[in-house]
PDB file of C-alpha atoms in Angstrom:
ATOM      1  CA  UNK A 215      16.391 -13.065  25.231  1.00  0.00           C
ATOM      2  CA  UNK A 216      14.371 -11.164  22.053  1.00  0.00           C
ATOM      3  CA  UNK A 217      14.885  -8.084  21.482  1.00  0.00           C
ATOM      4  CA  UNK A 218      12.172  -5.380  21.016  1.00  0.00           C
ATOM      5  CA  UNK A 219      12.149  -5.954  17.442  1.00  0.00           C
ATOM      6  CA  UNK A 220      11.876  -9.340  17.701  1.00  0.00           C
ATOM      7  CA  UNK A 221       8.873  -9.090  20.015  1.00  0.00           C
ATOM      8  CA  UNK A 222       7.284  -6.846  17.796  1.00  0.00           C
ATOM      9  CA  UNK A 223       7.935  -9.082  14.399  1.00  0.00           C
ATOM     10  CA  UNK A 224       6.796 -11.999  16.865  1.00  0.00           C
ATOM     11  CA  UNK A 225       3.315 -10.720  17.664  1.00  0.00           C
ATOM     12  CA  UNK A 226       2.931  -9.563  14.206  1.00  0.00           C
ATOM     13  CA  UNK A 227       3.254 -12.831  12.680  1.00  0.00           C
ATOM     14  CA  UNK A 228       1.193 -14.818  15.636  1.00  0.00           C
ATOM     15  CA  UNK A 229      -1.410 -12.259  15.654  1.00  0.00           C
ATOM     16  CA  UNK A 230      -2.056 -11.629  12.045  1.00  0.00           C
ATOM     17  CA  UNK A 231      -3.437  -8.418  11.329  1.00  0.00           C
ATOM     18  CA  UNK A 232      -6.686  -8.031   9.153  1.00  0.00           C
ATOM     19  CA  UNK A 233      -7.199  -5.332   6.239  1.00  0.00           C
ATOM     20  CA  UNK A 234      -9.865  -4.126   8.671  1.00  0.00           C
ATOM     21  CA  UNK A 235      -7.431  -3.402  11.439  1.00  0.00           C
ATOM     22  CA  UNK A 236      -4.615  -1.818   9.301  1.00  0.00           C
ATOM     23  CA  UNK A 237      -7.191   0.243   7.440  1.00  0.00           C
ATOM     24  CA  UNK A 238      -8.248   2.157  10.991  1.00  0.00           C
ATOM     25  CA  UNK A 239      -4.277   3.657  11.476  1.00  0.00           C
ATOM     26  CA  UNK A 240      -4.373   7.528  10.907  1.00  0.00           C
ATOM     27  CA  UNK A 241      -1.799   9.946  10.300  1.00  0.00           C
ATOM     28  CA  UNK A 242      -2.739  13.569   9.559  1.00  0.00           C
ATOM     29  CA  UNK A 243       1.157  14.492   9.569  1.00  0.00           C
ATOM     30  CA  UNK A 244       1.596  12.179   6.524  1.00  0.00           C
ATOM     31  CA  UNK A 245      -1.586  13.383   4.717  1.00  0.00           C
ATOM     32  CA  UNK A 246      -1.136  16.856   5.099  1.00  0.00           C
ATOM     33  CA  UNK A 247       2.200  16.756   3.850  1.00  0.00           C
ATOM     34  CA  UNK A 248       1.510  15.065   0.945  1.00  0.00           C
ATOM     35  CA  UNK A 249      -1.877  17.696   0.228  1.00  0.00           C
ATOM     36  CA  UNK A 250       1.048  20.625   0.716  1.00  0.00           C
ATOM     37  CA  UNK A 251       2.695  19.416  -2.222  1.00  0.00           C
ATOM     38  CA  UNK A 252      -0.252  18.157  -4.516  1.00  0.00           C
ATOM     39  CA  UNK A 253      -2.847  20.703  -3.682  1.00  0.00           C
ATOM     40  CA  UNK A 254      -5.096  19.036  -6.029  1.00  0.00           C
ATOM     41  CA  UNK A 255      -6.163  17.445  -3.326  1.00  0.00           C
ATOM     42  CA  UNK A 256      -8.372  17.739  -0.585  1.00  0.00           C
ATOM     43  CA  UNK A 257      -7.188  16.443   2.972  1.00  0.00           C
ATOM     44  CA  UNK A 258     -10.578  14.457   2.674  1.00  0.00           C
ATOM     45  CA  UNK A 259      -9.297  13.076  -0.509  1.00  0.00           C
ATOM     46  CA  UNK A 260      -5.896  12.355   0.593  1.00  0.00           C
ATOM     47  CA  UNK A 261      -6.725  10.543   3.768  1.00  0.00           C
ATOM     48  CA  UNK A 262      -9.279   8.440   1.795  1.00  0.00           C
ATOM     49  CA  UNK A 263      -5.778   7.420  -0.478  1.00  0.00           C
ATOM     50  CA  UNK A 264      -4.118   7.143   2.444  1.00  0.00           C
ATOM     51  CA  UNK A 265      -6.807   4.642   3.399  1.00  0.00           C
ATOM     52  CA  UNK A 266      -6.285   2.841   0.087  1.00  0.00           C
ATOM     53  CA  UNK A 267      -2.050   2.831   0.400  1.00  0.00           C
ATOM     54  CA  UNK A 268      -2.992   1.330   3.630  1.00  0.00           C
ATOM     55  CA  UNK A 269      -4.812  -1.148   1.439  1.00  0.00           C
ATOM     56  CA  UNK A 270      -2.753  -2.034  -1.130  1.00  0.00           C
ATOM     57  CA  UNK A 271       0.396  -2.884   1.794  1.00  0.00           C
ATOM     58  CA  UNK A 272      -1.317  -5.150   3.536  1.00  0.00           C
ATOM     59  CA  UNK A 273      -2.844  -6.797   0.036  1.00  0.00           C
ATOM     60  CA  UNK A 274       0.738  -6.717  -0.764  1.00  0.00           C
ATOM     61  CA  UNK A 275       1.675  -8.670   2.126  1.00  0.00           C
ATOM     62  CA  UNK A 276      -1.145 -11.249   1.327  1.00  0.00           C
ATOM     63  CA  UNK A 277      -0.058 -11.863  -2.211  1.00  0.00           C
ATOM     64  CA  UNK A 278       3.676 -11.924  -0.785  1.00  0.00           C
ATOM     65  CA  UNK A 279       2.754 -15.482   1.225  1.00  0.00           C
ATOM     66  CA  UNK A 280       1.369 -16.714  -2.252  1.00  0.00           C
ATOM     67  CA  UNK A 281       4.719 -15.885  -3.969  1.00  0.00           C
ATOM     68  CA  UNK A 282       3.255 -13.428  -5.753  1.00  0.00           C
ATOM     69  CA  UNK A 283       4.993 -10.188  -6.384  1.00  0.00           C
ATOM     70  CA  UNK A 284       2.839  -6.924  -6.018  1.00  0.00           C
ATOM     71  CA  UNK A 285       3.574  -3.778  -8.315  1.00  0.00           C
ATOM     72  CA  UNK A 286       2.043  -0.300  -8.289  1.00  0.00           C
ATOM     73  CA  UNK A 287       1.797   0.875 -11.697  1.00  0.00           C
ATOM     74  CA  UNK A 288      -0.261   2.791 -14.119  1.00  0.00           C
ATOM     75  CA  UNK A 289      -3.209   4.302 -12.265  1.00  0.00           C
ATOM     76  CA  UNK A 290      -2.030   3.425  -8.850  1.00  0.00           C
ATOM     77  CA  UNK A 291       1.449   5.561  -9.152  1.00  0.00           C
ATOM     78  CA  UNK A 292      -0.551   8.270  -7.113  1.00  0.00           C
ATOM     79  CA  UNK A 293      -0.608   5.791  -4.220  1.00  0.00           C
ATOM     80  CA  UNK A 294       3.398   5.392  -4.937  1.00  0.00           C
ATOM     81  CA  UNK A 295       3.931   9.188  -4.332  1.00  0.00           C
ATOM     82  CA  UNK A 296       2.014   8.900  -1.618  1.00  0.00           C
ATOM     83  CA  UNK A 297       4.102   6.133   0.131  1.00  0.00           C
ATOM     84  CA  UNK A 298       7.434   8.225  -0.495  1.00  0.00           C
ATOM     85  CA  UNK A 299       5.721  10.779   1.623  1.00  0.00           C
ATOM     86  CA  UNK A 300       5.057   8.401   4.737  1.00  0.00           C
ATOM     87  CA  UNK A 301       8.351   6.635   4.510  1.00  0.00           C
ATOM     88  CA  UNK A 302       9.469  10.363   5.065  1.00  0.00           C
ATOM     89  CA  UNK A 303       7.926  10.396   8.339  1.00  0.00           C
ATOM     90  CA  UNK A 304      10.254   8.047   9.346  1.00  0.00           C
ATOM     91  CA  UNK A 305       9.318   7.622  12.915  1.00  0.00           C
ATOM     92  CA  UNK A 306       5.714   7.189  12.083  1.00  0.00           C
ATOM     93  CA  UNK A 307       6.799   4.911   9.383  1.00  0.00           C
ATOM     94  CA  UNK A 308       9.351   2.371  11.116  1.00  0.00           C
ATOM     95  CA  UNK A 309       6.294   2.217  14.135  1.00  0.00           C
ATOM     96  CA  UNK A 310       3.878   1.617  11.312  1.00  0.00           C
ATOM     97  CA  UNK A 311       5.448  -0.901  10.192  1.00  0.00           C
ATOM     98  CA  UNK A 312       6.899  -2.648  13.193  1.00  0.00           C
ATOM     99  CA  UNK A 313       3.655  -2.724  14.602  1.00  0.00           C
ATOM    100  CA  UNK A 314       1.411  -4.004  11.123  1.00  0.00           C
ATOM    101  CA  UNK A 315       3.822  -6.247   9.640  1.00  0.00           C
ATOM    102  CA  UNK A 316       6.345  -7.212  12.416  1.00  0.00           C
ATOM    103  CA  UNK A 317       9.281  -5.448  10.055  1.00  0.00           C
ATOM    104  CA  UNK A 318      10.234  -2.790   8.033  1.00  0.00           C
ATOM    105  CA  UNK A 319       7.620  -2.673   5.170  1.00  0.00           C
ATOM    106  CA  UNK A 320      10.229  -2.008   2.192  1.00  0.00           C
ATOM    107  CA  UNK A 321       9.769   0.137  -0.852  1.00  0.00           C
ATOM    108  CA  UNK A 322      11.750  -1.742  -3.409  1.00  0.00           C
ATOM    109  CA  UNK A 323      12.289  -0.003  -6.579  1.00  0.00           C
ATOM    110  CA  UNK A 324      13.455  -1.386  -9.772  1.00  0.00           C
ATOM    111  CA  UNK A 325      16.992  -0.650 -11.886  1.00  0.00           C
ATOM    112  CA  UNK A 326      16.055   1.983 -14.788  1.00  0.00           C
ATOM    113  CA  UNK A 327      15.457   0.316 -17.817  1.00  0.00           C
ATOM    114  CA  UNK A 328      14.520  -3.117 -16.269  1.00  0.00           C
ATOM    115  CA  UNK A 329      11.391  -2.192 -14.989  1.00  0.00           C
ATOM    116  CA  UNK A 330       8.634  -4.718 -14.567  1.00  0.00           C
ATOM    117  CA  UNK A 331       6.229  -4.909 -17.753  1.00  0.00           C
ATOM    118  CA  UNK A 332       2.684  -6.698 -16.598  1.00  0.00           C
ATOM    119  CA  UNK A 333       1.725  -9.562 -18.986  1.00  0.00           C
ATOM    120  CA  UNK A 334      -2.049  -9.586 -19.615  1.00  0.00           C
ATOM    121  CA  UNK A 335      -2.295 -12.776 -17.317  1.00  0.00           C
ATOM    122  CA  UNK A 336      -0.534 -11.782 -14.772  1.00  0.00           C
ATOM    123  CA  UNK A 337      -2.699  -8.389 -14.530  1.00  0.00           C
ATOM    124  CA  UNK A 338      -5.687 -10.510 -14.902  1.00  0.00           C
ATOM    125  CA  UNK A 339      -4.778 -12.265 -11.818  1.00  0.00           C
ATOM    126  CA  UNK A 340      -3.502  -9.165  -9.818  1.00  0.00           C
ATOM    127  CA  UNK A 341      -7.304  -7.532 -10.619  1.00  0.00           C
ATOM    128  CA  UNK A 342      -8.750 -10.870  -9.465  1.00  0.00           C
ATOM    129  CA  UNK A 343      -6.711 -10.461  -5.933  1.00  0.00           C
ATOM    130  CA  UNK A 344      -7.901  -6.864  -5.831  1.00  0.00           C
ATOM    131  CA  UNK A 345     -11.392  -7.708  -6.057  1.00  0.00           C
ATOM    132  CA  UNK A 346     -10.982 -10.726  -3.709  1.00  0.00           C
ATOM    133  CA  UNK A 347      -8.698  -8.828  -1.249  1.00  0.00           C
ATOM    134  CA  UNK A 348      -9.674  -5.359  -1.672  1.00  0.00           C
ATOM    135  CA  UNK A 349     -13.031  -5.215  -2.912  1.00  0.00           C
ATOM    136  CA  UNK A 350     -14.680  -3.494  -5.556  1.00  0.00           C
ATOM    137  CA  UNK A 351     -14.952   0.014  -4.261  1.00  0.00           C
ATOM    138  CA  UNK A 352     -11.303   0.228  -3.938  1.00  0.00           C
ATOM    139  CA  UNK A 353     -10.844  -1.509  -7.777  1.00  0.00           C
ATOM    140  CA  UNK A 354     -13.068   1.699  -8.780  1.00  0.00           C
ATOM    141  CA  UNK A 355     -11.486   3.868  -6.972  1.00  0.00           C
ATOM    142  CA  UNK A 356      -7.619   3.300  -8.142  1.00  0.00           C
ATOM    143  CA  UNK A 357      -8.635   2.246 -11.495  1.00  0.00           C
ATOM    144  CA  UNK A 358     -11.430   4.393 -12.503  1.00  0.00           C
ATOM    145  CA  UNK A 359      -9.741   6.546 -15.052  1.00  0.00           C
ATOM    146  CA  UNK A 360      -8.036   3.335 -16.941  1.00  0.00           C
ATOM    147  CA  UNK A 361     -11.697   1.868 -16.815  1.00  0.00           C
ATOM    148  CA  UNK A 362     -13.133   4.973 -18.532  1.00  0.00           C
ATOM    149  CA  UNK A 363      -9.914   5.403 -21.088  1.00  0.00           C
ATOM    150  CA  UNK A 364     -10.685   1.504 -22.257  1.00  0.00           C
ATOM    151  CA  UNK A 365     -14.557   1.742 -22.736  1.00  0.00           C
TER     152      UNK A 365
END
């Protein structure tokens, strides 16, 4: 007998889910909360980088089958902040992820003082997945500022 979980993981992984699926999820709970505390932001804004931290999970989850690890770093720390603010809606969260990924979608973090430091080939080829995966409005969109600061 399976258990709910199971099931869930089951149909997740038999029924692949595509970037434009995962992309259509809303939660207004999540991106108000996160607005409250950066008020920088627009709810317009934040539900368009809620859109994006949709984005970059399920890219992560692509890259993950090709052994390849997936880090948010630099310019895409905003989407990081972000994510700590859904995983706080833990309900929402756990159903999220149950129901997009089959399982828990985990925030790993590294140790302090062994964080991950991106070798320029290794960053070539995660920019080369975004663009492939993610397109290139999304590239612009998380990495416009670091575009600008290097021309």
């Amino acid at each position: 007998m399976l258990l709910k979980n199971q099931v869930l993981r089951k149909h997740a992984v038999d029924n692949e889910v595509g970037l434009s699926e995962i992309v259509q999820y809303q939660n207004q709970a999540v991106v108000a909360y996160f607005c409250s505390r950066h008020p920088e932001f627009t709810v317009q804004e934040g539900n368009i980088l809620f859109t994006d931290l949709l984005s970059w999970m399920w890219f992560n989850a692509q890259r993950a089958k090709l052994g390849k690890k997936t880090h948010l770093f630099g310019p895409l720390l905003l989407l990081d902040e972000l994510w700590h603010a859904f995983i706080l809606h833990t309900r929402d969260y756990v159903n999220f992820s149950m129901h997009y990924f089959g399982g828990y979608f985990h925030h790993d973090i590294e140790p302090i003082g062994s964080e991950h430091v991106m070798e320029e080939e290794e960053l070539t080829d995660y920019l080369q997945d975004c663009f492939t995966y993610l397109g290139t409005e999304w590239v612009s969109r998380r990495f416009e500022v670091a575009l600008v600061e290097t021309s």
